[in-house]
Coordinates of C-alpha atoms in Angstrom, one line a residue:
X6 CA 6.6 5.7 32.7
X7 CA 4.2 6.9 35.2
X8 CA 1.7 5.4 36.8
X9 CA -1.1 6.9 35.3
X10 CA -0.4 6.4 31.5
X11 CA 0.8 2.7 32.9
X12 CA -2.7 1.7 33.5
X13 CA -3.8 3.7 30.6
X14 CA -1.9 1.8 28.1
X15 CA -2.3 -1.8 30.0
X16 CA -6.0 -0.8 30.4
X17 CA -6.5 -0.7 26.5
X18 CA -4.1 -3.2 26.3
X19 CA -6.6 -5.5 27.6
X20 CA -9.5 -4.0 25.7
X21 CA -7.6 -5.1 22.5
X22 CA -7.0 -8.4 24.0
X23 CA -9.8 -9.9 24.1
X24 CA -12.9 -10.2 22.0
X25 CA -15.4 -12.2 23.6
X26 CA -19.1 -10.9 21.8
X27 CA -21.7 -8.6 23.7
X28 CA -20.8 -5.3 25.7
X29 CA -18.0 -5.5 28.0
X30 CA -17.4 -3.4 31.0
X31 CA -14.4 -3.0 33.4
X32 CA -14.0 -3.6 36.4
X33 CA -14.7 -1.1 39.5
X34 CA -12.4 1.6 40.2
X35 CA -11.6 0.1 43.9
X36 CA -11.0 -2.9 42.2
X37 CA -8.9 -1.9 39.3
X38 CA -6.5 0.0 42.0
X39 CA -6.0 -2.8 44.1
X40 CA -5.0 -4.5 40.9
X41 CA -2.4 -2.1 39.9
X42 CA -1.7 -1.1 43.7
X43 CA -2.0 2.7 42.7
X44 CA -4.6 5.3 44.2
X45 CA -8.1 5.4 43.0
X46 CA -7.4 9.0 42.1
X47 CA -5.0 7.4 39.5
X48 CA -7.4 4.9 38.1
X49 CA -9.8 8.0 37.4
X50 CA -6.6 9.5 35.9
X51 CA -6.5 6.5 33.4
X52 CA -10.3 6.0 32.7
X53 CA -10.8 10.2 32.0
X54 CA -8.1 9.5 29.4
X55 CA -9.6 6.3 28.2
X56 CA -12.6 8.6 27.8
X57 CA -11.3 11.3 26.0
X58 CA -10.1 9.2 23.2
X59 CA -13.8 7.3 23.0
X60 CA -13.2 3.6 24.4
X61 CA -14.7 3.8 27.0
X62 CA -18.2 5.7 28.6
X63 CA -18.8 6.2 32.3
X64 CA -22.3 5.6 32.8
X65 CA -23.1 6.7 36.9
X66 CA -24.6 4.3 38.7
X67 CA -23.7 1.7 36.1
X68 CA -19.8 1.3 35.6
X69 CA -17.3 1.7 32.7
X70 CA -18.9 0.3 29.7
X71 CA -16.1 -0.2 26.6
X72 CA -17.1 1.5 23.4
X73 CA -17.2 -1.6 20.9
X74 CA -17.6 0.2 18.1
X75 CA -14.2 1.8 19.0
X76 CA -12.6 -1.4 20.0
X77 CA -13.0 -3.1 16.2
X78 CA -11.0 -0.1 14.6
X79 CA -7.6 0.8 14.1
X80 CA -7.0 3.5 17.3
X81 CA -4.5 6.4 16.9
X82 CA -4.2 9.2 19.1
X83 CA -1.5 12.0 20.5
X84 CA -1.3 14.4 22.9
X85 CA -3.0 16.9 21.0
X86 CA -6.3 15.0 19.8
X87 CA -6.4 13.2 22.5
X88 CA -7.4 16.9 24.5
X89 CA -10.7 18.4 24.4
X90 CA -10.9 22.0 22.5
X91 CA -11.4 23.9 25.9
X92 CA -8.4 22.7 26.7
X93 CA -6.2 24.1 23.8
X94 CA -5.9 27.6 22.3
X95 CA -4.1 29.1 19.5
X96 CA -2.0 32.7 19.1
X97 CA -1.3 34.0 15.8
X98 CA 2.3 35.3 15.5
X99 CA 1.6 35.8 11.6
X100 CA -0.5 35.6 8.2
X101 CA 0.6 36.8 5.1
X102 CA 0.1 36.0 1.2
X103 CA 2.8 35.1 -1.4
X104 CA 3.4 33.4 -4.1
X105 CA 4.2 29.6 -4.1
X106 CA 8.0 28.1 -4.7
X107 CA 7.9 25.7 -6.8
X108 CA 6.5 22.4 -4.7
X109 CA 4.2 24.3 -3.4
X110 CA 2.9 24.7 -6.7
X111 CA 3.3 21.0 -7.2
X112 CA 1.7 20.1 -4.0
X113 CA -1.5 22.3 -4.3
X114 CA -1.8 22.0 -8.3
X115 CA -1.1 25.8 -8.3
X116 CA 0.4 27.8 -11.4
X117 CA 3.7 30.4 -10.3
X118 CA 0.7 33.2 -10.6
X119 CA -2.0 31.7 -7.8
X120 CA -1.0 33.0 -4.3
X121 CA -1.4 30.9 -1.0
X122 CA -1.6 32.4 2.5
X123 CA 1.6 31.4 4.8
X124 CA 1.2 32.1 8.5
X125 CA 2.7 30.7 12.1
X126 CA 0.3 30.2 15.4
X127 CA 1.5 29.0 18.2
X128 CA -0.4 25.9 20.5
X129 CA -1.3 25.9 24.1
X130 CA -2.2 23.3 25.9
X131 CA -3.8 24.1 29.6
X132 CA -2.1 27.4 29.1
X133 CA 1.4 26.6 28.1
X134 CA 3.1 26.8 24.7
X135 CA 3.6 23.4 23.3
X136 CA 3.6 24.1 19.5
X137 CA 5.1 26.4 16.7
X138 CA 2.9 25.5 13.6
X139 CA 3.5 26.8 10.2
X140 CA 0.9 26.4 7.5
X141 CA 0.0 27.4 3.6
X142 CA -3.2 27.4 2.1
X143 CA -4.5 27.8 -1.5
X144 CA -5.9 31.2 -1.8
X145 CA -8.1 30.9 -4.3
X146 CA -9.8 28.1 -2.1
X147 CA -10.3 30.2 1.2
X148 CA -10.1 33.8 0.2
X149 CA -11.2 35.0 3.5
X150 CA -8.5 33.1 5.7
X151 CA -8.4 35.5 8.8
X152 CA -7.0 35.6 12.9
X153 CA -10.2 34.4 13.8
X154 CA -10.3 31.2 12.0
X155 CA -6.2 30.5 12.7
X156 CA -6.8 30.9 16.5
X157 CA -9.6 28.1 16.4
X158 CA -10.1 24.9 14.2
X159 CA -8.6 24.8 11.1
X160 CA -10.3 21.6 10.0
X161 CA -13.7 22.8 11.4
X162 CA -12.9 26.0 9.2
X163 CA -12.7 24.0 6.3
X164 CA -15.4 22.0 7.0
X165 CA -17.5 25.2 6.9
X166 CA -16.8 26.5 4.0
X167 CA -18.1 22.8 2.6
X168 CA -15.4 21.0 1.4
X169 CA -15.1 17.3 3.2
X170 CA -12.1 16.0 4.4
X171 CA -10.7 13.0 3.1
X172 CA -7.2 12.3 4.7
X173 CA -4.2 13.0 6.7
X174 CA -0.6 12.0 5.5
X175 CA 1.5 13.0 8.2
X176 CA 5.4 12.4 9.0
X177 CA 8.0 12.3 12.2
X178 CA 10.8 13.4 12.8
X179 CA 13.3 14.0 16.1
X180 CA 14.5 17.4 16.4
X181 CA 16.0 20.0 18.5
X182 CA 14.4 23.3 19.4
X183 CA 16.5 26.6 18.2
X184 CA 17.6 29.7 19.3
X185 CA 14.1 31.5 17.3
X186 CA 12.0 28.6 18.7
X187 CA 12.6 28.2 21.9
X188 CA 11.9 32.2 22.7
X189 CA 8.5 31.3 20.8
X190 CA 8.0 28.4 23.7
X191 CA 9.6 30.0 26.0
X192 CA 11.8 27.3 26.5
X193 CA 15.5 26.1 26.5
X194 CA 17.1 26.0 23.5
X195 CA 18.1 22.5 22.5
X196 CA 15.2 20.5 24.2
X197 CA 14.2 17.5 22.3
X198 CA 11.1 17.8 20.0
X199 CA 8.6 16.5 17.7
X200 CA 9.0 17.6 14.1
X201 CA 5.5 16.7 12.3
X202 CA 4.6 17.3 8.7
X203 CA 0.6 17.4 7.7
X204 CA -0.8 17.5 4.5
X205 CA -4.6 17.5 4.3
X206 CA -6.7 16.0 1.4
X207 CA -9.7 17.2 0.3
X208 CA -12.3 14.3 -1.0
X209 CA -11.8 14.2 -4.5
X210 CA -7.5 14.5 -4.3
X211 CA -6.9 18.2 -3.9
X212 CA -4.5 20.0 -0.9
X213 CA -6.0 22.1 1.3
X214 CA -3.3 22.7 4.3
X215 CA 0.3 21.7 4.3
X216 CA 2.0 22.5 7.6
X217 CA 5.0 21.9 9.8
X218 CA 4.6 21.8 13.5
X219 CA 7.5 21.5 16.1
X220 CA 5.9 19.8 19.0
X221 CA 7.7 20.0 22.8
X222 CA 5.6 17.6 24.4
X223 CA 4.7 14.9 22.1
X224 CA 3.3 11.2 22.4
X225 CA 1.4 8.9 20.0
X226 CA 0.3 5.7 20.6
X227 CA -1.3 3.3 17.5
X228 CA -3.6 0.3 18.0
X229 CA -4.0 -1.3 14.6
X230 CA -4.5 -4.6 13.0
X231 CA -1.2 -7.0 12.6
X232 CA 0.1 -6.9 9.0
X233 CA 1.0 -10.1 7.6
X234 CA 0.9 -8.9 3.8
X235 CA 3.7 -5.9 4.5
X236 CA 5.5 -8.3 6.7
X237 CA 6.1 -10.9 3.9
X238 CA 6.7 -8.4 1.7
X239 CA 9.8 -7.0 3.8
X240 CA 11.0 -10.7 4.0
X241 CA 11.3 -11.0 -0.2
X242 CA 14.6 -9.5 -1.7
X243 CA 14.0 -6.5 -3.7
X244 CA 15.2 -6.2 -7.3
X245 CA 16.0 -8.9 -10.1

């Protein structure tokens, strides 16, 4: 592991770690890199990242203040949300209708008749090809689905047309890029990757998005609440 996401994990480690009441702060950057014994460049590595995924706030002139709020709620985040926007662009490779196979119409509670729109966009990150996404929509839900709104945000797309988003259920899986792939990323065929399935759910139960990314440079990290109820659960034999 390097040294930067080192002190970015034990960093929020320790925010997790203790909960004594009232606003916290962390220590000074000279002081944190003594601490670790790394470069203060690297501490500002670790904090910027700390930032990005709102526990922390730098306040100039006042110090690192942890984002409480933050801290009493389950924390997940990956290398994609974890970037700001300016940071990540989108290509369309291509967007077409057709009719839906058979989950697909059990998925989005369509009929064999009701089309969906099916198109690929790539994901770059800083300017290099990270993700081959593959998505279907309902149709009759977005009608005018176009380039512009594929090679920006898809959520913030739905959220415009006024539907509110109620959840994610998302999968994992190890993989290998192909041949077709890897010419996509521009990359050698055979390097591990990230297979992740998304459906999105609209508030009141209904599909808007299912999609399949393959994801080159993947990482995720969870902070959540200890469960004693699915442990015990585990521990009690199945079955009569």
């Amino acid at each position: 592991m390097k040294k930067k996401e080192f002190v970015t994990q034990d960093l929020l480690s320790k925010i997790y770690q203790h909960a004594s009441p009232g606003p916290r702060k962390l220590p000074p950057e000279r002081q944190l890199a003594e601490e670790y014994g790394v470069s203060r460049f690297t501490i500002r590595q670790a904090l910027e990242k700390l930032v990005s995924i709102g526990v922390v706030t730098i306040i100039q002139g006042s110090g690192v203040w942890i984002n409480e709020q933050a801290r009493n709620s389950p924390l997940v985040y990956n290398s994609i949300t974890e970037k700001h926007f300016d940071r990540i662009a989108f290509r369309l490779i291509s967007l077409h209708k057709k009719l839906p196979d058979r989950d697909e119409q059990q998925v989005f509670g369509l009929n064999e008749n009701e089309f969906i729109w099916q198109f690929c966009r790539l994901r770059l990150v800083d300017n290099r090809k990270v993700q081959i996404e593959t998505s279907r929509m309902p149709v009759k839900d977005f009608p005018d689905l176009n380039q512009k709104a594929i090679e920006s945000s898809l959520q913030q797309y739905v959220l415009s047309k006024g539907y509110r988003i109620s959840h994610l259920l998302t999968s994992y899986q190890a993989v290998v890029i192909n041949k077709e792939q890897a010419q996509l990323l521009e990359c050698k065929k055979g390097l591990p990757a990230m297979q992740i399935r998304n459906r999105g759910i609209l508030e009141g139960g209904r599909v808007f998005e299912i999609s399949d990314i393959v994801d080159i440079d993947y990482s995720c990290t969870y902070v959540i609440p200890f469960n004693h109820d699915n442990l015990a659960r585990r521990r009690v034999p199945q079955g009569v």
